[in-house]
Short mmCIF file of C-alpha atoms in Angstrom, two decimals:
data_model
loop_
_atom_site.label_atom_id
_atom_site.label_comp_id
_atom_site.label_asym_id
_atom_site.label_seq_id
_atom_site.Cartn_x
_atom_site.Cartn_y
_atom_site.Cartn_z
CA PHE R 1 -5.89 -95.40 42.31
CA GLY R 2 -4.10 -95.07 38.89
CA SER R 3 -7.66 -93.14 37.54
CA SER R 4 -7.12 -90.37 40.20
CA LEU R 5 -3.99 -90.06 38.73
CA GLY R 6 -5.25 -89.14 35.34
CA ALA R 7 -4.61 -86.40 33.50
CA ARG R 8 -7.85 -85.17 33.63
CA SER R 9 -8.36 -84.96 37.28
CA LEU R 10 -4.80 -83.03 37.45
CA GLY R 11 -5.69 -80.39 35.07
CA LEU R 12 -3.76 -81.56 32.65
CA GLY R 13 -5.95 -82.72 29.94
CA ALA R 14 -5.96 -79.30 28.22
CA ARG R 15 -2.21 -79.07 28.10
CA ARG R 16 -0.94 -80.35 25.26
CA CYS R 17 2.68 -80.48 23.58
CA HIS R 18 1.52 -79.56 20.18
CA ARG R 19 -0.49 -76.55 20.88
CA PRO R 20 1.43 -73.26 20.94
CA PRO R 21 4.39 -72.89 23.48
CA ALA R 22 3.84 -72.72 27.25
CA PRO R 23 7.02 -73.56 28.61
CA LEU R 24 6.44 -72.38 32.07
CA LEU R 25 2.90 -72.98 32.32
CA VAL R 26 2.14 -75.33 35.79
CA ALA R 27 -0.53 -77.85 35.97
CA VAL R 28 -1.98 -77.06 39.03
CA PRO R 29 -5.98 -76.49 38.66
CA TRP R 30 -6.22 -73.91 41.22
CA TRP R 31 -3.58 -71.38 40.20
CA PRO R 32 -4.24 -69.62 36.51
CA THR R 33 -1.01 -69.28 34.74
CA PRO R 34 0.05 -66.37 32.81
CA PRO R 35 0.04 -65.99 29.35
CA ALA R 36 3.41 -66.71 27.71
CA ALA R 37 5.62 -64.49 25.47
CA PRO R 38 5.67 -65.87 22.03
CA ARG R 39 8.94 -67.90 21.33
CA ARG R 40 11.02 -66.46 18.39
CA PRO R 41 13.15 -69.41 16.98
CA LEU R 42 16.88 -68.44 16.47
CA SER R 43 17.72 -68.27 12.97
CA ARG R 44 20.52 -70.01 11.65
CA GLY R 45 23.90 -68.12 11.26
CA MET R 46 23.10 -65.35 13.54
CA THR R 47 25.97 -63.92 15.40
CA ASP R 48 26.90 -60.96 17.30
CA ALA R 49 30.08 -59.14 16.62
CA ALA R 50 32.16 -61.50 18.94
CA GLY R 51 31.09 -64.49 16.70
CA GLY R 52 28.68 -66.24 19.11
CA PRO R 53 24.96 -66.39 18.46
CA ARG R 54 23.14 -63.04 18.50
CA GLY R 55 19.30 -62.42 19.23
CA GLY R 56 19.38 -61.03 22.76
CA GLU R 57 17.97 -57.97 22.21
CA ALA R 58 15.24 -59.56 19.93
CA PHE R 59 14.42 -61.61 22.40
CA LEU R 60 14.02 -59.09 25.20
CA ALA R 61 11.82 -57.15 22.57
CA SER R 62 9.49 -60.18 22.56
CA GLU R 63 9.51 -61.11 25.90
CA ASP R 64 7.12 -60.02 28.70
CA VAL R 65 8.51 -57.96 31.56
CA PRO R 66 8.19 -60.99 34.45
CA LYS R 67 5.95 -60.13 37.50
CA LEU R 68 6.37 -61.09 40.78
CA VAL R 69 2.92 -62.69 42.25
CA PRO R 70 2.96 -65.45 38.37
CA THR R 71 6.67 -66.35 39.26
CA LEU R 72 5.49 -67.10 42.85
CA ARG R 73 2.43 -69.27 41.78
CA GLN R 74 4.75 -71.32 39.48
CA VAL R 75 7.76 -71.44 42.38
CA ALA R 76 5.31 -72.55 44.84
CA ALA R 77 2.59 -75.20 42.23
CA LEU R 78 6.04 -76.64 41.98
CA ALA R 79 8.05 -76.78 45.40
CA VAL R 80 5.41 -77.90 47.45
CA PRO R 81 4.38 -80.99 45.18
CA ASN R 82 8.28 -81.68 45.50
CA VAL R 83 8.74 -81.14 49.34
CA VAL R 84 5.94 -83.61 50.09
CA GLY R 85 7.48 -85.99 47.66
CA TYR R 86 10.98 -85.87 49.46
CA LEU R 87 9.21 -85.82 52.72
CA MET R 88 7.23 -89.19 51.72
CA THR R 89 11.20 -90.76 50.74
CA LEU R 90 12.24 -89.61 54.33
CA ILE R 91 9.54 -91.23 55.84
CA ASN R 92 10.14 -94.76 54.61
CA GLU R 93 13.43 -94.61 56.31
CA LEU R 94 11.84 -93.56 59.55
CA THR R 95 9.13 -96.22 59.21
CA ASN R 96 12.45 -98.73 58.60
CA THR R 97 13.98 -97.58 61.55
CA VAL R 98 10.53 -97.37 63.86
CA VAL R 99 9.42 -101.20 63.03
CA MET R 100 13.31 -102.36 63.64
CA GLY R 101 13.72 -100.47 67.12
CA HIS R 102 10.45 -101.89 68.18
CA SER R 103 10.79 -105.67 66.83
CA GLY R 104 14.93 -106.24 67.21
CA ASN R 105 17.89 -105.65 69.38
CA ASN R 106 20.54 -102.82 69.54
CA ALA R 107 22.08 -104.83 66.56
CA ALA R 108 19.61 -104.65 64.34
CA LEU R 109 18.35 -101.13 64.42
CA ALA R 110 22.18 -100.23 64.20
CA ALA R 111 22.57 -102.21 61.25
CA VAL R 112 19.67 -100.26 59.36
CA GLY R 113 21.71 -97.02 59.99
CA LEU R 114 24.81 -98.82 58.44
CA ALA R 115 23.21 -99.94 55.68
CA ASN R 116 21.54 -96.73 54.86
CA MET R 117 24.68 -95.09 54.66
CA MET R 118 26.03 -97.86 52.32
CA GLN R 119 23.33 -97.88 49.77
CA ASN R 120 23.02 -94.18 50.08
CA CYS R 121 26.77 -93.82 48.96
CA PHE R 122 27.22 -96.62 46.91
CA GLY R 123 23.77 -96.47 45.36
CA LEU R 124 21.22 -93.90 45.49
CA SER R 125 23.56 -90.82 45.91
CA VAL R 126 25.16 -91.90 42.07
CA GLY R 127 21.99 -93.52 40.42
CA PHE R 128 19.82 -90.18 41.47
CA GLY R 129 23.04 -87.65 40.15
CA ILE R 130 22.80 -89.48 36.62
CA ALA R 131 18.93 -88.56 36.77
CA GLY R 132 19.68 -85.12 38.29
CA ALA R 133 21.27 -84.26 34.16
CA LEU R 134 17.58 -84.42 33.50
CA ASP R 135 17.53 -81.31 35.28
CA THR R 136 19.44 -79.10 32.46
CA LEU R 137 18.48 -81.39 29.91
CA VAL R 138 14.45 -82.18 30.22
CA SER R 139 13.76 -78.75 31.22
CA GLN R 140 15.49 -76.79 28.45
CA ALA R 141 13.93 -79.06 25.89
CA HIS R 142 10.68 -78.75 26.79
CA GLY R 143 11.10 -74.82 27.25
CA ALA R 144 11.95 -75.16 23.66
CA GLN R 145 9.23 -77.56 22.66
CA GLN R 146 11.75 -79.92 21.54
CA HIS R 147 9.24 -82.61 23.43
CA GLU R 148 11.40 -85.82 21.32
CA LEU R 149 14.48 -84.59 22.43
CA ALA R 150 13.29 -85.01 25.65
CA CYS R 151 11.63 -88.18 25.55
CA GLN R 152 15.47 -89.56 23.97
CA GLN R 153 17.20 -87.65 27.13
CA LEU R 154 15.17 -89.77 29.47
CA GLN R 155 16.05 -92.92 27.25
CA ARG R 156 19.23 -92.48 27.84
CA ALA R 157 19.11 -91.72 32.03
CA ARG R 158 16.78 -95.04 31.82
CA MET R 159 19.46 -97.22 30.27
CA LEU R 160 22.92 -95.09 32.28
CA VAL R 161 21.15 -95.88 35.37
CA THR R 162 20.56 -99.17 34.80
CA LEU R 163 24.01 -100.15 33.61
CA GLN R 164 25.32 -98.88 37.38
CA LEU R 165 23.60 -102.11 38.62
CA VAL R 166 26.40 -104.04 37.59
CA TRP R 167 28.97 -102.41 39.85
CA MET R 168 26.22 -101.75 42.60
CA ILE R 169 24.27 -105.22 42.68
CA PRO R 170 27.83 -106.75 44.01
CA LEU R 171 28.93 -104.11 46.35
CA LEU R 172 25.68 -104.36 48.31
CA TRP R 173 25.04 -108.15 48.21
CA PHE R 174 28.68 -108.60 50.25
CA SER R 175 28.11 -105.55 51.84
CA GLY R 176 28.21 -107.66 54.97
CA ASP R 177 31.25 -109.30 54.72
CA LEU R 178 32.79 -105.48 53.83
CA LEU R 179 31.73 -104.35 56.97
CA ALA R 180 32.93 -107.23 58.70
CA LEU R 181 36.40 -106.64 56.94
CA ILE R 182 36.88 -103.42 58.33
CA HIS R 183 36.14 -104.68 61.86
CA GLN R 184 32.67 -103.71 62.11
CA ASP R 185 30.38 -105.37 64.98
CA PRO R 186 30.13 -109.08 63.37
CA GLU R 187 26.42 -108.94 64.26
CA VAL R 188 25.68 -105.37 62.80
CA ALA R 189 27.68 -106.51 60.06
CA ARG R 190 25.55 -109.70 59.34
CA ASP R 191 22.36 -107.51 60.11
CA ALA R 192 23.27 -105.06 57.31
CA GLY R 193 24.20 -107.48 55.06
CA GLU R 194 20.63 -108.91 55.30
CA TYR R 195 19.09 -105.63 54.48
CA ASN R 196 21.09 -105.02 52.07
CA ARG R 197 20.93 -107.72 50.01
CA ALA R 198 16.74 -107.75 50.47
CA SER R 199 17.01 -104.05 49.30
CA VAL R 200 19.14 -104.79 46.17
CA TRP R 201 16.07 -106.50 44.42
CA GLY R 202 14.10 -102.88 44.29
CA LEU R 203 17.13 -100.83 43.24
CA PHE R 204 15.86 -101.18 39.51
CA GLY R 205 12.58 -99.78 40.14
CA THR R 206 13.83 -96.79 42.44
CA PHE R 207 16.30 -95.75 39.80
CA GLN R 208 13.69 -96.01 36.84
CA PHE R 209 11.16 -94.32 39.12
CA GLU R 210 13.62 -91.14 39.75
CA VAL R 211 14.27 -91.09 36.34
CA THR R 212 10.46 -90.66 35.49
CA ARG R 213 9.92 -88.33 38.31
CA LYS R 214 12.73 -86.09 36.93
CA PHE R 215 11.21 -86.43 33.28
CA LEU R 216 8.14 -85.38 34.85
CA GLN R 217 8.74 -82.71 37.24
CA ASN R 218 11.00 -80.64 34.52
CA ARG R 219 8.13 -80.70 32.33
CA GLY R 220 5.98 -78.98 35.04
CA CYS R 221 4.05 -82.24 36.34
CA ALA R 222 5.11 -82.13 39.94
CA ILE R 223 2.01 -83.35 41.79
CA PRO R 224 1.83 -86.97 40.35
CA PRO R 225 5.07 -88.07 41.42
CA ALA R 226 4.52 -86.71 44.94
CA LEU R 227 1.23 -88.18 45.10
CA ILE R 228 2.73 -91.72 43.80
CA ASN R 229 5.08 -91.06 46.84
CA ALA R 230 2.60 -89.75 49.39
CA GLY R 231 0.59 -93.32 48.82
CA THR R 232 3.39 -95.88 48.58
CA ALA R 233 4.58 -94.21 52.01
CA VAL R 234 1.47 -95.36 53.48
CA LEU R 235 1.67 -98.65 52.18
CA HIS R 236 5.26 -99.25 53.06
CA VAL R 237 4.26 -99.11 56.44
CA GLY R 238 2.08 -102.02 56.03
CA TRP R 239 4.62 -103.58 53.88
CA CYS R 240 7.54 -103.37 56.52
CA THR R 241 5.05 -104.32 59.36
CA PHE R 242 4.09 -107.65 56.97
CA PHE R 243 7.83 -108.35 56.59
CA VAL R 244 8.97 -107.71 59.57
CA LEU R 245 6.59 -108.31 62.64
CA TYR R 246 4.54 -110.80 60.64
CA LEU R 247 7.10 -112.79 58.96
CA LYS R 248 9.88 -112.47 61.51
CA MET R 249 12.33 -111.52 59.03
CA GLY R 250 14.64 -108.74 60.43
CA ASN R 251 16.45 -106.76 58.76
CA ALA R 252 15.71 -108.73 55.26
CA GLY R 253 12.19 -108.15 55.63
CA ALA R 254 12.79 -104.18 56.24
CA GLY R 255 14.65 -104.61 52.97
CA TYR R 256 12.04 -106.51 51.11
CA ALA R 257 9.65 -103.69 52.44
CA ASN R 258 12.06 -101.40 50.31
CA ALA R 259 11.95 -103.24 47.23
CA VAL R 260 8.14 -103.51 47.15
CA THR R 261 8.23 -99.89 47.81
CA TRP R 262 10.33 -99.12 45.14
CA TRP R 263 8.96 -101.23 42.66
CA THR R 264 5.47 -100.03 43.25
CA GLN R 265 6.54 -96.76 42.69
CA PHE R 266 7.98 -97.62 39.29
CA VAL R 267 4.87 -99.23 38.19
CA ILE R 268 2.91 -96.52 39.16
CA GLY R 269 4.85 -94.18 37.40
CA SER R 270 5.20 -96.08 34.28
CA LEU R 271 1.07 -96.19 34.30
CA TYR R 272 0.97 -92.46 34.63
CA LEU R 273 3.07 -92.14 31.32
CA PHE R 274 1.07 -94.51 29.74
CA VAL R 275 -2.28 -92.93 30.21
CA THR R 276 -1.10 -89.27 29.68
CA SER R 277 1.17 -89.53 26.84
CA ARG R 278 -1.07 -89.59 23.84
CA ARG R 279 -2.72 -86.32 25.64
CA GLU R 280 0.58 -84.83 26.07
CA GLY R 281 1.35 -85.42 22.39
CA LEU R 282 4.07 -88.01 23.43
CA ARG R 283 4.47 -91.53 21.98
CA ARG R 284 3.84 -94.21 24.45
CA ARG R 285 6.90 -96.25 23.07
CA SER R 286 9.26 -93.07 23.44
CA VAL R 287 8.66 -92.61 27.42
CA LEU R 288 8.04 -95.96 28.32
CA TRP R 289 10.42 -98.05 25.96
CA ILE R 290 14.46 -97.89 24.44
CA GLU R 291 14.27 -96.64 20.69
CA GLY R 292 17.33 -96.73 18.35
CA PRO R 293 18.29 -92.93 19.64
CA GLY R 294 18.26 -93.96 23.19
CA LEU R 295 21.07 -96.44 22.80
CA ARG R 296 23.55 -93.23 21.52
CA GLU R 297 25.14 -90.11 22.18
CA TRP R 298 25.59 -91.33 26.15
CA GLY R 299 28.93 -89.28 25.79
CA GLN R 300 26.93 -86.17 25.57
CA TYR R 301 24.64 -86.85 28.64
CA MET R 302 27.24 -88.13 30.74
CA LYS R 303 28.90 -84.82 30.21
CA THR R 304 25.96 -83.40 32.22
CA ALA R 305 25.59 -86.29 34.16
CA VAL R 306 28.86 -86.74 35.65
CA PRO R 307 28.77 -82.79 37.37
CA ALA R 308 25.40 -83.25 38.39
CA THR R 309 26.36 -87.06 40.58
CA ILE R 310 29.52 -85.02 41.58
CA GLN R 311 27.40 -82.03 43.21
CA LEU R 312 25.14 -84.51 44.99
CA CYS R 313 27.25 -86.58 45.99
CA THR R 314 30.04 -84.31 47.76
CA GLU R 315 27.05 -83.12 49.77
CA TRP R 316 25.45 -86.76 50.51
CA TRP R 317 28.77 -88.42 51.22
CA PHE R 318 30.15 -85.42 53.71
CA TRP R 319 27.28 -86.13 56.48
CA GLU R 320 28.37 -89.82 56.24
CA ILE R 321 32.11 -89.29 56.56
CA CYS R 322 31.24 -86.57 59.39
CA ALA R 323 29.19 -88.86 61.63
CA LEU R 324 32.13 -91.40 61.52
CA ILE R 325 34.25 -88.29 62.74
CA VAL R 326 32.33 -87.33 65.24
CA GLY R 327 32.00 -90.92 66.83
CA TYR R 328 35.64 -90.79 67.95
CA LEU R 329 34.34 -87.78 70.48
CA GLY R 330 32.84 -90.12 72.32
CA GLU R 331 28.88 -91.27 72.86
CA VAL R 332 27.19 -87.93 73.90
CA PRO R 333 28.61 -86.15 70.96
CA LEU R 334 27.36 -88.57 68.22
CA ALA R 335 24.05 -89.09 69.97
CA ALA R 336 23.12 -85.11 69.78
CA HIS R 337 24.88 -84.79 66.23
CA VAL R 338 22.63 -87.63 64.78
CA ALA R 339 19.55 -86.33 66.67
CA THR R 340 20.40 -82.76 65.20
CA LEU R 341 20.66 -84.25 61.72
CA SER R 342 17.09 -86.06 61.96
CA TRP R 343 15.27 -82.41 62.52
CA VAL R 344 17.89 -80.57 59.47
CA ALA R 345 16.77 -83.80 57.31
CA LEU R 346 13.22 -82.78 58.04
CA SER R 347 13.65 -78.65 58.37
CA PHE R 348 15.67 -78.84 54.73
CA MET R 349 12.69 -79.92 52.55
CA PRO R 350 11.48 -77.04 51.82
CA ALA R 351 14.78 -75.85 50.13
CA ILE R 352 15.22 -79.14 48.24
CA GLY R 353 12.21 -78.23 47.00
CA ILE R 354 12.76 -75.03 45.84
CA ASN R 355 15.99 -76.37 44.61
CA ALA R 356 13.94 -78.64 42.03
CA SER R 357 11.48 -75.99 41.19
CA THR R 358 14.66 -73.32 40.56
CA ALA R 359 15.96 -75.70 38.01
CA MET R 360 12.91 -76.70 36.21
CA LEU R 361 11.75 -73.10 35.90
CA VAL R 362 15.04 -71.51 35.08
CA GLY R 363 15.49 -74.16 32.28
CA ASN R 364 12.48 -73.77 30.72
CA ALA R 365 13.04 -70.29 30.56
CA LEU R 366 16.38 -70.41 28.95
CA GLY R 367 14.80 -73.11 26.63
CA ALA R 368 12.03 -70.42 25.74
CA ASN R 369 14.38 -68.12 24.69
CA GLN R 370 13.32 -65.94 28.23
CA PRO R 371 16.67 -64.62 29.52
CA ARG R 372 14.98 -62.01 31.40
CA LYS R 373 12.33 -64.69 33.06
CA ALA R 374 15.24 -66.92 33.72
CA ARG R 375 17.19 -64.26 35.74
CA TYR R 376 14.56 -63.11 37.45
CA THR R 377 13.05 -66.57 38.49
CA ALA R 378 16.46 -67.77 39.79
CA TRP R 379 16.90 -64.67 42.25
CA VAL R 380 12.91 -64.75 43.15
CA CYS R 381 13.82 -68.78 44.37
CA VAL R 382 16.43 -67.71 46.48
CA GLY R 383 14.43 -64.79 47.68
CA VAL R 384 11.88 -67.28 48.47
CA ASN R 385 14.01 -69.42 50.39
CA VAL R 386 15.62 -66.84 52.25
CA VAL R 387 11.86 -66.23 53.87
CA VAL R 388 10.94 -69.77 54.30
CA TRP R 389 14.40 -70.57 56.22
CA SER R 390 14.19 -67.54 58.17
CA LEU R 391 10.91 -68.72 59.37
CA ILE R 392 12.50 -72.51 60.09
CA ALA R 393 15.28 -70.79 61.62
CA VAL R 394 13.24 -68.72 64.08
CA GLY R 395 10.92 -71.83 65.08
CA THR R 396 14.31 -73.94 65.39
CA VAL R 397 15.77 -71.35 67.99
CA ALA R 398 12.31 -70.71 69.96
CA PHE R 399 11.58 -74.27 70.42
CA ARG R 400 15.05 -75.86 70.62
CA ASN R 401 14.39 -77.07 74.27
CA VAL R 402 11.11 -78.89 73.19
CA LEU R 403 12.65 -80.46 69.82
CA ALA R 404 15.79 -81.65 72.22
CA ARG R 405 13.39 -82.77 74.40
CA ALA R 406 11.07 -84.88 71.93
CA TYR R 407 14.56 -86.58 70.42
CA THR R 408 15.90 -87.55 73.87
CA SER R 409 16.15 -88.04 77.05
CA GLU R 410 19.31 -87.58 78.35
CA ASP R 411 20.29 -84.28 79.75
CA ASP R 412 23.89 -84.09 78.50
CA VAL R 413 22.58 -85.03 74.98
CA ARG R 414 19.96 -82.69 75.08
CA ALA R 415 21.82 -79.46 75.98
CA LEU R 416 24.51 -80.38 73.28
CA MET R 417 21.80 -80.58 70.76
CA GLU R 418 20.26 -77.58 71.77
CA THR R 419 23.48 -75.50 70.87
CA LEU R 420 24.15 -77.69 67.48
CA LEU R 421 19.95 -76.74 66.91
CA CYS R 422 21.17 -72.58 67.43
CA ILE R 423 24.29 -73.54 65.23
CA PHE R 424 22.62 -74.62 62.15
CA ALA R 425 19.93 -72.26 62.59
CA GLY R 426 22.70 -69.56 61.30
CA ALA R 427 24.39 -71.85 59.08
CA GLY R 428 21.43 -73.13 56.99
CA PHE R 429 20.77 -69.45 55.85
CA PHE R 430 23.58 -69.99 53.70
CA ASP R 431 23.49 -73.76 53.56
CA SER R 432 19.87 -73.79 52.05
CA THR R 433 20.54 -70.70 49.98
CA GLN R 434 23.34 -72.41 48.18
CA ASN R 435 21.62 -75.34 47.51
CA VAL R 436 18.84 -73.36 45.82
CA MET R 437 21.41 -71.43 43.37
CA GLY R 438 22.87 -74.90 42.50
CA GLY R 439 19.46 -75.73 41.30
CA ALA R 440 19.49 -72.53 39.03
CA LEU R 441 22.76 -73.51 37.88
CA ARG R 442 21.52 -76.88 37.01
CA GLY R 443 18.82 -74.93 35.33
CA ILE R 444 21.55 -72.71 33.26
CA GLY R 445 23.55 -76.14 32.41
CA LYS R 446 27.25 -74.93 34.80
CA ASN R 447 26.63 -78.30 36.53
CA THR R 448 30.62 -78.30 36.28
CA LEU R 449 31.15 -75.17 38.18
CA ALA R 450 28.70 -76.34 41.22
CA ALA R 451 30.65 -79.73 41.06
CA ILE R 452 33.90 -78.04 41.48
CA SER R 453 32.79 -75.50 44.20
CA TYR R 454 31.10 -78.33 46.30
CA ILE R 455 34.50 -80.62 46.25
CA VAL R 456 36.52 -76.96 47.37
CA CYS R 457 34.26 -76.41 49.84
CA TYR R 458 33.08 -79.50 51.48
CA TYR R 459 36.22 -80.86 51.09
CA GLY R 460 39.09 -78.69 51.28
CA VAL R 461 37.45 -75.94 53.35
CA MET R 462 34.89 -77.73 55.80
CA LEU R 463 36.02 -81.09 56.08
CA PRO R 464 39.66 -80.49 57.23
CA GLY R 465 38.32 -77.19 59.03
CA GLY R 466 35.85 -79.14 60.91
CA ILE R 467 38.47 -81.56 62.34
CA ALA R 468 40.91 -78.82 63.56
CA ALA R 469 38.27 -77.36 64.94
CA ALA R 470 36.92 -80.42 66.86
CA PHE R 471 40.40 -81.78 67.53
CA PRO R 472 43.09 -79.64 68.24
CA LEU R 473 41.21 -76.52 69.15
CA GLY R 474 39.04 -78.62 71.48
CA PHE R 475 35.95 -77.04 70.03
CA GLY R 476 34.45 -81.01 69.70
CA VAL R 477 31.15 -81.33 67.58
CA GLN R 478 30.42 -77.73 67.88
CA GLY R 479 33.61 -77.25 65.84
CA ILE R 480 32.24 -79.66 62.79
CA TRP R 481 29.18 -77.64 62.77
CA ALA R 482 30.50 -74.16 62.99
CA SER R 483 32.84 -74.84 59.93
CA PHE R 484 29.60 -76.15 57.83
CA ALA R 485 28.52 -71.74 57.97
CA VAL R 486 31.89 -71.12 56.67
CA GLY R 487 32.05 -73.59 53.79
CA THR R 488 28.36 -73.35 52.81
CA GLY R 489 29.09 -69.40 53.12
CA LEU R 490 31.88 -69.66 50.57
CA ALA R 491 29.68 -71.59 47.92
CA THR R 492 26.94 -69.24 48.31
CA VAL R 493 29.47 -66.49 47.66
CA ILE R 494 30.64 -68.60 43.86
CA PHE R 495 27.39 -69.17 43.27
CA SER R 496 25.84 -65.65 43.86
CA LEU R 497 28.83 -64.19 41.56
CA ALA R 498 28.56 -66.87 39.03
CA LEU R 499 24.48 -66.12 38.85
CA ALA R 500 25.21 -62.34 38.74
CA ARG R 501 27.95 -62.55 36.10
CA THR R 502 26.07 -64.78 33.80
CA ASP R 503 24.76 -63.72 30.32
CA TYR R 504 21.47 -65.06 30.45
CA ARG R 505 20.57 -63.67 26.31
CA LYS R 506 23.82 -65.41 25.11
CA LEU R 507 23.04 -68.49 26.81
CA ALA R 508 19.33 -68.97 25.56
CA ALA R 509 20.98 -68.03 22.00
CA GLU R 510 23.11 -70.89 22.29
CA SER R 511 20.46 -72.74 23.65
CA ALA R 512 17.77 -71.50 21.40
CA ALA R 513 20.60 -73.06 18.13
CA ARG R 514 21.44 -76.31 20.74
CA MET R 515 17.87 -77.09 21.05
CA GLU R 516 16.90 -76.58 17.22
CA ARG R 517 19.81 -78.29 15.54
CA GLU R 518 19.74 -81.30 18.46
CA GLY R 519 15.79 -81.62 18.35
CA GLN R 520 15.60 -81.85 14.43
CA GLN R 521 18.15 -84.35 14.85
CA ALA R 522 15.86 -86.33 17.32
CA LYS R 523 12.84 -85.92 14.98
CA GLU R 524 14.94 -87.70 12.15
CA ALA R 525 16.39 -90.45 14.54
CA ALA R 526 13.23 -90.88 15.97
CA GLU R 527 11.45 -91.26 12.39
CA ALA R 528 14.74 -93.63 11.37
CA SER R 529 13.49 -95.81 14.16
CA ARG R 530 10.14 -96.23 13.17
CA LEU R 531 10.73 -96.59 9.43
CA ALA R 532 13.19 -99.83 10.33
CA ARG R 533 10.78 -100.99 12.66
CA GLU R 534 8.05 -100.74 10.10
CA VAL R 535 10.54 -102.55 7.71
CA ALA R 536 11.36 -105.24 9.87
CA ALA R 537 8.02 -105.95 10.90
CA SER R 538 7.00 -106.29 6.75
CA SER R 539 10.34 -108.75 6.25
CA ARG R 540 8.53 -110.66 8.94
CA LEU R 541 5.24 -110.90 7.21
CA SER R 542 6.45 -111.57 3.60
CA ASP R 543 9.15 -114.40 4.81
CA PRO R 544 7.68 -117.86 4.14
CA SER R 545 9.40 -119.44 6.99
CA THR R 546 7.30 -117.63 9.43
CA GLY R 547 4.10 -119.19 8.08
CA ALA R 548 2.69 -115.76 6.84
#
């Protein structure tokens, strides 16, 4: 299996990092990539009349005019594997639910959903958000051909996500007791605690694989992580069946299946880096270990990581809060809400894949001094998303009855679900569009704007608006879903204005100057670290106490 993930079989062998810049090349053998424009580094000290970095005109003069078809190929080459990878992650949770539904009682099944909610809110969303900073840092460094800098950002991400385990593991380990304290059903709380105590053994693995996946994606290598996710999703079915059904471990068995899957992903991802790093012109130690530079500059990394984490958590937590609120409306609205969310999670995968592609391609273009390409790619990705969601929306409305029947046999739940599907078919235009635009903002480094906008739109508009529509105004769960269109519509307007008013030439000039400075510092730090290791090794060899 490791051989099938090798760079040669994926067409990566001919693309080495030390060759002339080709920042937007994507490693997909069946799609030819257009020739990249030569990169002109920004000379030191160049400023415009306002005192900022100059060189926009030079960039435009040396940059090829972006073309639609090659750009669409690049977007698809990244988006399709990303969709597959995210879909496989969703299937793992579905596997746990199905297996527990056929082996345990209602309390055991409910505990899986409750435990997943706690893992998402107090674990995965934070770790994945910190790793999301690589969408900005690695994509721009790769576009500028500063590969040592990209590796150091990878090392910082590895350290920072690992440190989060200090507070995450105790919280999840005692989650059963915490749920009992807030008066959850004792049996459900106990089963959820068992699930989380087993799952925490794999948190390190899933965080490290997420960092590896982000590193590869933002270097244009989206297929290997997708293949790893697909392969482990198939294996997860067997592991979950073995632990839950054969060993009769119940909820703990599903948690152990998670841990095995997450560690397997991490191991295979590390093996892929080990095999391909030298072909890519990277040092194995840089991509698989933590060197001295990776233990420094954490503050600079967190300036990008904190907004990225807020951006992810605000949206992730919003749906968990909504589920609690809808619970006060009764069983039928809650059942319809949960069933509709299941379809939304599936249908939203293309938007998430395009989001990741947008962040990588825009960041690459900006780091490569291609401001025109960065702007053009951002809006092409938005257009692609609108077309894709149009197809999804039409299909959702046309087959809403079929979808509702597939999820439930209760007539009242089915009728309400059909209404919610129609509401989201319209709201999804705004939601998916702002999601893709958020990826573009990460690519250009405007994470703080995106984070603040999400806080305002989700918790200043949607949440209070949804509560008001559901309870005082009497619209019920339909009011909550309708408020979603208002909030995401506002986010779409804000992000549209931000992207339209962005001076890409100025950002490209600033990025070029920053990448040149930080890249040189990264090379010097890596060389100093290497010399220190050599001195330490020679000292050990010459020390008589070692027996040399």
